[in-house]
Tab-separated table of C-alpha atoms and ligand atoms in Angstrom:
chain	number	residue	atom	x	y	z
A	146	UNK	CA	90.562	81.550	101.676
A	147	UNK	CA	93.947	82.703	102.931
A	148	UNK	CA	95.258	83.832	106.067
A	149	UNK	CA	98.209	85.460	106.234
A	150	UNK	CA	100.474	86.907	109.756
A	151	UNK	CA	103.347	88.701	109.619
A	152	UNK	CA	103.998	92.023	110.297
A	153	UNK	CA	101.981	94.178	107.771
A	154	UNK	CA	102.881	97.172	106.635
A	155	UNK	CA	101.012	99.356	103.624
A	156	UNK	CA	99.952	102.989	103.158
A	157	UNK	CA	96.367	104.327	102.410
A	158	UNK	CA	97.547	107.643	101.880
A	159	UNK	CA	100.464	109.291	100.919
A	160	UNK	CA	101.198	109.960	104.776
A	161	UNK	CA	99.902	107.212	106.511
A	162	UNK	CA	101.494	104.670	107.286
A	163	UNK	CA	99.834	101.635	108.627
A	164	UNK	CA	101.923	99.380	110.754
A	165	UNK	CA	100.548	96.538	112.293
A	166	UNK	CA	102.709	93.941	114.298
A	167	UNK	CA	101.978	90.495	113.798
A	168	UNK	CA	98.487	91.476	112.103
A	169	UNK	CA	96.924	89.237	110.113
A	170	UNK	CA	95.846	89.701	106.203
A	171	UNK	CA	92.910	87.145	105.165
A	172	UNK	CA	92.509	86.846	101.180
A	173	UNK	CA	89.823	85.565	99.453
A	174	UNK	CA	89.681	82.685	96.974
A	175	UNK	CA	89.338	85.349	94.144
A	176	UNK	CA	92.435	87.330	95.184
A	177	UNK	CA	90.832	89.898	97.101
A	178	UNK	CA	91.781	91.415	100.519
A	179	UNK	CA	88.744	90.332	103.158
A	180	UNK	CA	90.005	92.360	105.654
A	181	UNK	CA	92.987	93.061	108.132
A	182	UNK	CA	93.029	92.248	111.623
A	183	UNK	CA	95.350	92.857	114.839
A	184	UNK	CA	93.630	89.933	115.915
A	185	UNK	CA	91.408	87.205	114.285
A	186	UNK	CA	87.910	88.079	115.187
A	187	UNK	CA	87.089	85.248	118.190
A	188	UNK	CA	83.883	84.085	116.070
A	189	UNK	CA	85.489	83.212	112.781
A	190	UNK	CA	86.744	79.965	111.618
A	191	UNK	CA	89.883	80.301	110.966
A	192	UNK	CA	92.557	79.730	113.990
A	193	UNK	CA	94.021	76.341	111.663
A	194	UNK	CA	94.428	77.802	108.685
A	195	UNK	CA	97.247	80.564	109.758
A	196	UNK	CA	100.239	80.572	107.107
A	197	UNK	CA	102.751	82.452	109.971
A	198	UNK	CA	105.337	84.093	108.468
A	199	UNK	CA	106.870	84.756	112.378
A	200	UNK	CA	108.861	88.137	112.152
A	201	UNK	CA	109.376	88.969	108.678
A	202	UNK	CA	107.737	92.516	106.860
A	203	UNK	CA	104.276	92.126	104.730
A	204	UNK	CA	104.403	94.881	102.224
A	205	UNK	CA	102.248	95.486	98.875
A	206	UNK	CA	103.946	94.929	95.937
A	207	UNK	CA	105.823	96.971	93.907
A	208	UNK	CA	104.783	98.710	90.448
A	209	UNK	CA	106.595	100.057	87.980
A	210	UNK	CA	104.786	102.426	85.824
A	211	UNK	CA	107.304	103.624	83.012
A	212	UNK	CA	110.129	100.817	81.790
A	213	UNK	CA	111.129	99.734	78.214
A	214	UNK	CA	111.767	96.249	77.676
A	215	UNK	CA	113.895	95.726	74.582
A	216	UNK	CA	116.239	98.251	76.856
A	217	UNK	CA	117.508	95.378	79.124
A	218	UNK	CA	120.748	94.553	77.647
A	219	UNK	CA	121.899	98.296	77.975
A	220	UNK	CA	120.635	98.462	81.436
A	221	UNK	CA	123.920	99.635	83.495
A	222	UNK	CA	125.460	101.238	80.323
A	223	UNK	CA	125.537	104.059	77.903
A	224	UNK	CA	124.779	106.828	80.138
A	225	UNK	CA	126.896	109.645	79.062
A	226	UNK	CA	124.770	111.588	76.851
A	227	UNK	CA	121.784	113.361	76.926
A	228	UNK	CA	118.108	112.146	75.577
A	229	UNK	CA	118.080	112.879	71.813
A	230	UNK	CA	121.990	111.734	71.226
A	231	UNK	CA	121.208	108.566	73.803
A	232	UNK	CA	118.411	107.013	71.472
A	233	UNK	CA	120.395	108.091	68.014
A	234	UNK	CA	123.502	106.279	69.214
A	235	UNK	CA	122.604	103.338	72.004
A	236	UNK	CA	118.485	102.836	72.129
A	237	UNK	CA	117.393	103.377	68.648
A	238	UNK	CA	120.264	99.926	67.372
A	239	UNK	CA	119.030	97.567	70.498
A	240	UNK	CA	115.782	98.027	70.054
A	241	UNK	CA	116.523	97.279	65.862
A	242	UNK	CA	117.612	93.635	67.283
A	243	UNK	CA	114.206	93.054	68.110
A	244	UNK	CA	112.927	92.222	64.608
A	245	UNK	CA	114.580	88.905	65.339
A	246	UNK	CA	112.135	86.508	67.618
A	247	UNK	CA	115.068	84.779	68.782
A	248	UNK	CA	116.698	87.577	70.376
A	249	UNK	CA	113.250	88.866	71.447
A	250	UNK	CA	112.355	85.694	73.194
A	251	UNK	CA	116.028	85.419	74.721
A	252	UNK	CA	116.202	88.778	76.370
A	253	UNK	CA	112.449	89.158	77.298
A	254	UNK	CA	112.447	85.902	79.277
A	255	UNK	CA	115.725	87.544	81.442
A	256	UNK	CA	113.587	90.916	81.474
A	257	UNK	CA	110.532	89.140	83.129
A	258	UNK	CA	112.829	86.752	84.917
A	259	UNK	CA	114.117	90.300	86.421
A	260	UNK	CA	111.064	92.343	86.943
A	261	UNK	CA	109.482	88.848	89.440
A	262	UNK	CA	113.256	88.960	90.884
A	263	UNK	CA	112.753	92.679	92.322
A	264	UNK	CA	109.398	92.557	93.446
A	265	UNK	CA	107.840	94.136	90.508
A	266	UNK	CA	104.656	92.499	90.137
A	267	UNK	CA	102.364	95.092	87.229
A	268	UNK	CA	104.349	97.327	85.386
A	269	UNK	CA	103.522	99.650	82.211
A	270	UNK	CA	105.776	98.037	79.539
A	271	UNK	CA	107.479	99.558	76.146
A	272	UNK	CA	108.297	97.168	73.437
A	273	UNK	CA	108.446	97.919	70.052
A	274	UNK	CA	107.611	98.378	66.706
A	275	UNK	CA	107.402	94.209	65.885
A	276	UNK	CA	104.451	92.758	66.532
A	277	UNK	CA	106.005	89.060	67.314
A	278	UNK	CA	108.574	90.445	69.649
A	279	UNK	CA	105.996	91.985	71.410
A	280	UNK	CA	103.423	89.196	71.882
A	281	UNK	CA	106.229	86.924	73.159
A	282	UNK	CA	106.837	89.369	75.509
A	283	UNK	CA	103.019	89.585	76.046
A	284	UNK	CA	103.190	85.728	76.423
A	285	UNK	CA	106.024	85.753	78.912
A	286	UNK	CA	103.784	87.787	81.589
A	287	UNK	CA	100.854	85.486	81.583
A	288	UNK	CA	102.990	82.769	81.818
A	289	UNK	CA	104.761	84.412	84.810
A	290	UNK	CA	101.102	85.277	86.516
A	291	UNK	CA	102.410	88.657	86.913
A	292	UNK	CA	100.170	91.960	85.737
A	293	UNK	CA	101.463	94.245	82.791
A	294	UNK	CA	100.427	97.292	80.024
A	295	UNK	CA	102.335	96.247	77.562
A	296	UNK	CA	102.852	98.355	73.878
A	297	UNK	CA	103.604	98.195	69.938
A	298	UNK	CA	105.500	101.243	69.917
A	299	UNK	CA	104.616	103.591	67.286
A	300	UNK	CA	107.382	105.325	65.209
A	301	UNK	CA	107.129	106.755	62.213
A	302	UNK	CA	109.419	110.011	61.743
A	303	UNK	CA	112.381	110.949	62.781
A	304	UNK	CA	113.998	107.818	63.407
A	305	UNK	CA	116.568	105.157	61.468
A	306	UNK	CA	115.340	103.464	58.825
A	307	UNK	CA	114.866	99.833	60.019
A	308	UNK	CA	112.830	101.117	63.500
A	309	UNK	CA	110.132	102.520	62.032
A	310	UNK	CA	106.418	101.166	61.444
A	311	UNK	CA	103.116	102.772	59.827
A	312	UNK	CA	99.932	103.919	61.152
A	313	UNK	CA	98.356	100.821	59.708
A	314	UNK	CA	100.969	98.528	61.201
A	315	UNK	CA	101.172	99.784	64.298
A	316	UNK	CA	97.050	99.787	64.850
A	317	UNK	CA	97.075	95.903	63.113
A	318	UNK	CA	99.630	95.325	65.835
A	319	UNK	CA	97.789	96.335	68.862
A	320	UNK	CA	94.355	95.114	67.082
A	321	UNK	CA	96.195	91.443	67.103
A	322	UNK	CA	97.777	91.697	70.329
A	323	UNK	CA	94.161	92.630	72.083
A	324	UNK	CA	92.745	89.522	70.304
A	325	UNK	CA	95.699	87.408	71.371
A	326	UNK	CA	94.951	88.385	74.781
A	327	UNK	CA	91.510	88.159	74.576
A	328	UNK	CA	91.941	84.835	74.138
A	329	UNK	CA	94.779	83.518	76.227
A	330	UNK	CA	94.546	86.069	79.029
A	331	UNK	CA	93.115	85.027	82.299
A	332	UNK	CA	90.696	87.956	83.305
A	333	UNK	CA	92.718	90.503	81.963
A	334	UNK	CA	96.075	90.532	84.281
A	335	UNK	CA	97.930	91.205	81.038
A	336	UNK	CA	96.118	94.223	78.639
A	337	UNK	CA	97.598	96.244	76.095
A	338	UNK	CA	98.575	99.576	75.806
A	339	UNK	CA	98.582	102.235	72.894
A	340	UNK	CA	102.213	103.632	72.836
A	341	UNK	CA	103.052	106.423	70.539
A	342	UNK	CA	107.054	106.663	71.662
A	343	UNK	CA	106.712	111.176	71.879
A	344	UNK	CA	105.790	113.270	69.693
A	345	UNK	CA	108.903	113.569	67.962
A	346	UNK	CA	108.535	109.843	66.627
A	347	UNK	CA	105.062	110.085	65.295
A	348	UNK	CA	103.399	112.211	62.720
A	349	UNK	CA	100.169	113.817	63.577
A	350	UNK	CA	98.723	111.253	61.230
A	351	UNK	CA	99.900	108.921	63.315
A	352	UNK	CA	98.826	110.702	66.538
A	353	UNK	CA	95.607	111.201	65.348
A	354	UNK	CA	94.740	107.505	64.092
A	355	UNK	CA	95.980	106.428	67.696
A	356	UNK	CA	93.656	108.998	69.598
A	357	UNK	CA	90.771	107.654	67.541
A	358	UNK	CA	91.817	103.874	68.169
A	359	UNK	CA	91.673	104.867	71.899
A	360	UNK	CA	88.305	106.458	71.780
A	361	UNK	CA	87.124	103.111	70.136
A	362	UNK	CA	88.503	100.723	72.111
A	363	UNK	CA	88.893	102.562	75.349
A	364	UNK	CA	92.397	101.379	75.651
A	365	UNK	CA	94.969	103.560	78.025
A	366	UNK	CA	97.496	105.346	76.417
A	367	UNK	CA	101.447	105.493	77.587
A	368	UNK	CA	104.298	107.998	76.076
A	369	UNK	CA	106.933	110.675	77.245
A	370	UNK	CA	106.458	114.393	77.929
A	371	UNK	CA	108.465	117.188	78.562
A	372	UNK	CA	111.647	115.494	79.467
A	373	UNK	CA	114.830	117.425	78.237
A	374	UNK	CA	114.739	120.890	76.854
A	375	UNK	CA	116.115	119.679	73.651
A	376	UNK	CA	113.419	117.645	73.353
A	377	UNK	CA	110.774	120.345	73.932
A	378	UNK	CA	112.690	122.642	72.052
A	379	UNK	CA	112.260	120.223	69.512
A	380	UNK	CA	108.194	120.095	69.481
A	381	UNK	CA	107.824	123.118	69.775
A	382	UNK	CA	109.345	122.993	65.578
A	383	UNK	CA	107.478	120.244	65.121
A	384	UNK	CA	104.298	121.384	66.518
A	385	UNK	CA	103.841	125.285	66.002
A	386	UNK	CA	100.138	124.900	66.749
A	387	UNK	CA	100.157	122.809	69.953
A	388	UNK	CA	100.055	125.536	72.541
A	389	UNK	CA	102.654	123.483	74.879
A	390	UNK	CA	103.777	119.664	74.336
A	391	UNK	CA	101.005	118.354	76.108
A	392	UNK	CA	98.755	119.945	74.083
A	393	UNK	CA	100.265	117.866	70.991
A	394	UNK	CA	99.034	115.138	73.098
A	395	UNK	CA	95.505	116.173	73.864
A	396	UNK	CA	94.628	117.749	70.171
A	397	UNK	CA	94.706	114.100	69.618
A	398	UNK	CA	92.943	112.166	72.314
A	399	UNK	CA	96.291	111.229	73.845
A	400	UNK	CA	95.726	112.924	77.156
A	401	UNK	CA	93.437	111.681	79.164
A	402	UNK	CA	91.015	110.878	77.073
A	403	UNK	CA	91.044	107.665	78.467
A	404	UNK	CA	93.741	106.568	81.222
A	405	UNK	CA	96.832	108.154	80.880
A	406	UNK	CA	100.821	107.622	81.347
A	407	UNK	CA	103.520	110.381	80.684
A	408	UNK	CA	106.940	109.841	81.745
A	409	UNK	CA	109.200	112.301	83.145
A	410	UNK	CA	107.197	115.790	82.614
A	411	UNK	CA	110.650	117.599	84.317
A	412	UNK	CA	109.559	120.849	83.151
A	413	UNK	CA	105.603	120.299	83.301
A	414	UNK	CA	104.332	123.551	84.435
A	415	UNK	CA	101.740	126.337	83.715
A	416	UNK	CA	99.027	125.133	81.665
A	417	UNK	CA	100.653	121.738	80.364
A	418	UNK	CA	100.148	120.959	84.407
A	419	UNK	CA	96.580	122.404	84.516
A	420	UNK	CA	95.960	120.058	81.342
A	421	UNK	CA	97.065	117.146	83.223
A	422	UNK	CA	95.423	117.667	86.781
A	423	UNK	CA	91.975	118.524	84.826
A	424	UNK	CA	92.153	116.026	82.138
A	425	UNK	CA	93.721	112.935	85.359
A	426	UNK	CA	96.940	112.358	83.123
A	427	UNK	CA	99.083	110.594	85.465
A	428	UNK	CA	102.928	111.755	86.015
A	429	UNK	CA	105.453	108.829	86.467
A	430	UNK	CA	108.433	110.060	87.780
A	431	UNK	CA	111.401	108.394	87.120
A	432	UNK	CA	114.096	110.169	88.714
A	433	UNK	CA	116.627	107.604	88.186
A	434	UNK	CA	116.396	108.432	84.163
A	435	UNK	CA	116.355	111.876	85.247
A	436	UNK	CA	119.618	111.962	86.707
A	437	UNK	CA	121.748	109.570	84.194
A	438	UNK	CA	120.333	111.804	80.987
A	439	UNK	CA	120.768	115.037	82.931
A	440	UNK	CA	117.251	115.469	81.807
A	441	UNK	CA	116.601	117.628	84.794
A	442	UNK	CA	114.405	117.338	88.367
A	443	UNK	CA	110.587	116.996	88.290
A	444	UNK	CA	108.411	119.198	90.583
A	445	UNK	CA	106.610	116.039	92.276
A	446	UNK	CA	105.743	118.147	95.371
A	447	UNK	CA	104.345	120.834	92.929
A	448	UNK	CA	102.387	118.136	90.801
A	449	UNK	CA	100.979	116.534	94.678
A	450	UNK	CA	99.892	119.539	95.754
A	451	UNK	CA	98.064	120.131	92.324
A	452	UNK	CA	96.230	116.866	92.862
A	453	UNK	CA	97.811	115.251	89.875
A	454	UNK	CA	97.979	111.326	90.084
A	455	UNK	CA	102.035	110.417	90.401
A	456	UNK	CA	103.415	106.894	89.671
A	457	UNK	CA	107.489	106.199	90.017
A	458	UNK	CA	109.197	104.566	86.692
A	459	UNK	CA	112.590	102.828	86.328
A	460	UNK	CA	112.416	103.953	83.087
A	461	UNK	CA	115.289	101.271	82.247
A	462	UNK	CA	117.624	101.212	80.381
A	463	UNK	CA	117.774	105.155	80.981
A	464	UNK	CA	117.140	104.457	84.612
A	465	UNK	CA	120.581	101.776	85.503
A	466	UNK	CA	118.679	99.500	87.448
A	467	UNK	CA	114.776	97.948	88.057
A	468	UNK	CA	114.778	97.926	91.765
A	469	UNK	CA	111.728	99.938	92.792
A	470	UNK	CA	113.906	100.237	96.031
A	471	UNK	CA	116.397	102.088	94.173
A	472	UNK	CA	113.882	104.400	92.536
A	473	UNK	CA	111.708	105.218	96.098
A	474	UNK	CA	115.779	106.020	96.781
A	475	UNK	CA	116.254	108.580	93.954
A	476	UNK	CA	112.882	110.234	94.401
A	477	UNK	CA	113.463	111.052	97.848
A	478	UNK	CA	116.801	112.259	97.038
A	479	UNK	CA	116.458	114.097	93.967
A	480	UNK	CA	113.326	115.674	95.866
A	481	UNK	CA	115.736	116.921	98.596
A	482	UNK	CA	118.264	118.382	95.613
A	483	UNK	CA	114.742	119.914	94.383
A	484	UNK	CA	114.338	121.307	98.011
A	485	UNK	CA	117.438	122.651	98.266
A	486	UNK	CA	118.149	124.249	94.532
A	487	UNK	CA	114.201	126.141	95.389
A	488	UNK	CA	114.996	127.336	98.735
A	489	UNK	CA	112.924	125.264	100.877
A	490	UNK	CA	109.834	126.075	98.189
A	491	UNK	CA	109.024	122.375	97.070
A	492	UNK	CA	109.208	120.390	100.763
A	493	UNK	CA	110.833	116.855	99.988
A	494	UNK	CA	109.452	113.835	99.600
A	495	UNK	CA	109.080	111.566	102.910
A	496	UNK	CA	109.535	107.611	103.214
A	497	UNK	CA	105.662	107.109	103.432
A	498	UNK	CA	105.280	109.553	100.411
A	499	UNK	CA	107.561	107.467	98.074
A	500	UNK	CA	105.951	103.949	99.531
A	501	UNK	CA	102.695	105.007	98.777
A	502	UNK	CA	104.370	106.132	94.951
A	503	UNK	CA	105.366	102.837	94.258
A	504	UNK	CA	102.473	100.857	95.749
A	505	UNK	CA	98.919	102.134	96.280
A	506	UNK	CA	99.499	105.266	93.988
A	507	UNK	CA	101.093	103.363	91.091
A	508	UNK	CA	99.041	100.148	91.576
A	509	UNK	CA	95.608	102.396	90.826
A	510	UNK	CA	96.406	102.719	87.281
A	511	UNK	CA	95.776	98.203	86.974
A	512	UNK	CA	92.482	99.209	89.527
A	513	UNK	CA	92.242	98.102	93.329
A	514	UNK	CA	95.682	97.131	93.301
A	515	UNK	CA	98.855	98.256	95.796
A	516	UNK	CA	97.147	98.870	99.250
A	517	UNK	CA	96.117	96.216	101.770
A	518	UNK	CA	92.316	97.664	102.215
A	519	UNK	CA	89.355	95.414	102.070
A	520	UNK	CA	88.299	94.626	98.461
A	521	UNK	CA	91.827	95.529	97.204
A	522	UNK	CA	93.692	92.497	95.005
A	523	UNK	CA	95.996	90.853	97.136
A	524	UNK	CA	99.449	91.713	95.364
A	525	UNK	CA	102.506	91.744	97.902
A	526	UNK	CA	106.154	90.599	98.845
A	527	UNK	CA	107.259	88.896	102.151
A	528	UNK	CA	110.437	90.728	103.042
A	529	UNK	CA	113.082	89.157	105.413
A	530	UNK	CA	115.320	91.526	106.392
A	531	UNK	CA	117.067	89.797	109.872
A	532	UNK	CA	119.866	90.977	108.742
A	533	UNK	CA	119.223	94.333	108.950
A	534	UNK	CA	117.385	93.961	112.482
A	535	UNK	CA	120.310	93.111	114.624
A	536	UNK	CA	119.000	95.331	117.167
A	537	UNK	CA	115.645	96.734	118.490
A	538	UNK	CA	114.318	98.492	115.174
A	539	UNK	CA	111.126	99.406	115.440
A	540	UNK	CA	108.749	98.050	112.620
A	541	UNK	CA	108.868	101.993	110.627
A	542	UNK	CA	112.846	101.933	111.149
A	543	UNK	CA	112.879	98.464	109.601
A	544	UNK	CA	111.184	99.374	106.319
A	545	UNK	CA	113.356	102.236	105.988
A	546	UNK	CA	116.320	100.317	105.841
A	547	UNK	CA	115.064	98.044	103.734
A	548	UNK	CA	114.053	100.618	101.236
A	549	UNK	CA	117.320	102.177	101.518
A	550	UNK	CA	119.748	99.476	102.296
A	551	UNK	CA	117.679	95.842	100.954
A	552	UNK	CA	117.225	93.841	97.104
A	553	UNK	CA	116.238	91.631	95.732
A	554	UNK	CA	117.966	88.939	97.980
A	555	UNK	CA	115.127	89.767	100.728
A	556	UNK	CA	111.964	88.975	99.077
A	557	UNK	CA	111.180	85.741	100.231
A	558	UNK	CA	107.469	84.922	98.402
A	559	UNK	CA	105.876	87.342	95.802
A	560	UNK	CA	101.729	87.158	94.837
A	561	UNK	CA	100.323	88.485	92.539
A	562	UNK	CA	96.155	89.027	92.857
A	563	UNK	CA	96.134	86.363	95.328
A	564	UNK	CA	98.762	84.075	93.552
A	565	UNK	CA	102.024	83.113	95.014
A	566	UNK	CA	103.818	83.698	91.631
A	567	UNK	CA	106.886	81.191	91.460
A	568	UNK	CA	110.395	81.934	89.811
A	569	UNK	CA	109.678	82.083	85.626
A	570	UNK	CA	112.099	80.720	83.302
A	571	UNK	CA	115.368	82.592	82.513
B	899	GUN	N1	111.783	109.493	74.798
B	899	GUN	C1	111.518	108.817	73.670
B	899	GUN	N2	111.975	107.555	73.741
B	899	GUN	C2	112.538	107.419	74.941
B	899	GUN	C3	113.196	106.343	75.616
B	899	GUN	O1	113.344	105.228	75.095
B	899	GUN	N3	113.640	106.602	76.877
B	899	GUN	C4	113.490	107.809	77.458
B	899	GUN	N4	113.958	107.993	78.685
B	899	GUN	N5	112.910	108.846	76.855
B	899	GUN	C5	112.434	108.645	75.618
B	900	FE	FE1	111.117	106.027	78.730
């Protein structure tokens, strides 16, 4: 057992938020949350064993639910075209590299190195199509402690020769890498994820044998939707019968059928949004992509309203940078473009709203993760930010600046289902 004071700070729901000064957090030997307290309950045990952190924030940490890996040496470049040129001419050759372990293993360990750095501790990962490159990348994370989705990206069409795999290769590849993790993985922290890259990428051969390797396995399912209107223009060719791209998706057992990511979904509407909200396809929103691709602005406040599970995404390399700070930035900024361009129609996002995005909301996709309630896993980031606090802030005003003025610099200790998770190798 752990006990934990500082001043705690976490959100239930999307517009709660629950501040308590100089509260105390105790945690389990397993990880879990007992309980949180203004003030340690008079009959308990437990006055000695207070770790006081003094003055400094206790916050849940963050998650990222959309970024691609073998992206991370173009992260903070290539930005000046739009989503079908931008994989053609910058993605589609870095992510080639990463036949070679080598290279694999030398930019993965800086990936992970980066993702503990900011705060980021379970994300839903991209690799790609090479099996080895991807369990070292697998390997990396349970070294690290921290939690991850991580997948064999399926390509077969439509892309350069030399980044493409086959059905049978890319179901032998997540068939190894769930045995590899079987094995090594402590209690499931790090899973796998089926990943067919969009529908563009993957025949419906392809789409199909992954639908039926997710009804088999129960595995979750990660891809991209309705992104650019190139793009959609694009499936619409490709996939005369799908009645809208979701739909290309779900013919297949890739929507929902068992737990489901799609990035971006900027122009989700109509019955591709009724498809989602019935079938509990989460959105993750990565508005940082969004606005470097010129992909376009995502109806979030449209998609809350509908009920339909939302998660925030870097989405690097196509998003510049892997601060969650940066990204609870952009969505609350992009929201209040949104708000603007619609006439007041779609109400922005608030500071609570975007917290609860990158925390609880995001976190629910790994299970009782990203909330500080009793029986949740104990995953969060002690944040000093005296620098900030030079004058009487109150404890709300503080994690607003921090969200919209901190980095990395701040975090001072990071856990990770109950684990203070140290710096990994670079
Ligand atoms: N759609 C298909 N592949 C990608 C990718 O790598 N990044 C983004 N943003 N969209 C995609
Ligand atoms: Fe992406």
């Amino acid at each position: 057992m752990k006990i934990y004071r500082a001043n705690i700070i976490y959100t239930p729901s999307p517009k709660q938020l629950e501040i308590i000064e100089h509260g105390y957090i105790v945690v389990r030997s397993n990880g879990l949350i007992e309980g949180v307290y203004r003030e340690l309950p008079e009959n308990m045990d437990w006055r000695n064993q207070v770790i006081d952190f003094g003055d400094r924030l206790l916050i849940p940490a963050f998650n990222d639910l959309h970024v691609h890996a073998p992206q991370y040496r173009n992260m903070g470049l290539a930005l000046d075209l739009e989503l079908l040129p931008w994989l053609n001419t910058y993605t589609f050759p870095e992510e080639m590299k990463y036949r070679d372990a080598d290279y694999a293993r030398r930019m993965y360990r800086r990936f992970v190195h980066e993702l503990w750095m900011q705060g980021t501790m379970r994300s839903a990962v991209f690799g790609t199509i090479h099996y080895e490159a991807t369990r070292i990348l697998a390997d990396l994370f349970l070294q690290a402690g921290m939690g991850a989705y991580i997948g064999i990206v399926g390509m077969n069409r439509n892309s350069p020769e030399g980044l493409q795999n086959t059905t049978e290769e890319v179901i032998e590849g997540l068939k190894m890498l769930k045995g590899h993790l079987e094995e090594h993985g402590k209690s499931g922290l790090v899973q796998p994820i089926i990943t067919p890259r969009f529908v563009p990428s993957c025949s419906d051969k392809m789409l199909r044998a992954l639908g039926e390797f997710a009804q088999e396995t129960g595995l979750p399912v990660q891809s991209h939707l309705s992104e650019n209107r190139s793009e959609i223009d694009w499936v619409k060719q490709l996939e005369p019968e799908a009645t809208c791209y979701g739909d290309a998706y779900n013919k297949y057992g890739l929507f929902g059928q068992t737990p489901t990511l799609m990035a971006h979904c900027c122009y989700t509407d109509g019955e591709e949004m009724e498809l989602m909200r019935k079938n509990g396809v989460y959105v993750v929103h990565c508005p940082m992509s969004n606005s470097n691709l010129s992909s376009g602005m995502a109806p979030i406040r449209k998609f809350l309203n509908a009920g339909i599970h939302v998660a925030l995404g870097t989405d690097v390399s196509a998003g510049h940078n892997m601060s969650m700070l940066r990204v609870m930035q952009y969505a609350i900024q992009v929201s209040k473009l949104n708000y603007a361009q619609t006439r007041g129609e779609m109400p922005f996002l608030t500071l609570s709203e975007v917290f609860y995005l990158a925390t609880k909301a995001g976190g629910s996709f790994f299970g009782k993760v990203g909330s500080f309630e009793a029986g949740y896993e104990f995953d969060a980031l002690l944040i000093d930010d005296s620098y900030l606090n030079y004058d009487n802030y109150s404890l709300e005003q503080r994690l607003e600046r921090y969200i919209y003025l901190g980095d990395d610099r701040d975090i001072k200790r990071r856990y990770c289902r109950g684990e203070e998770i140290n710096e990994p190798a670079c």
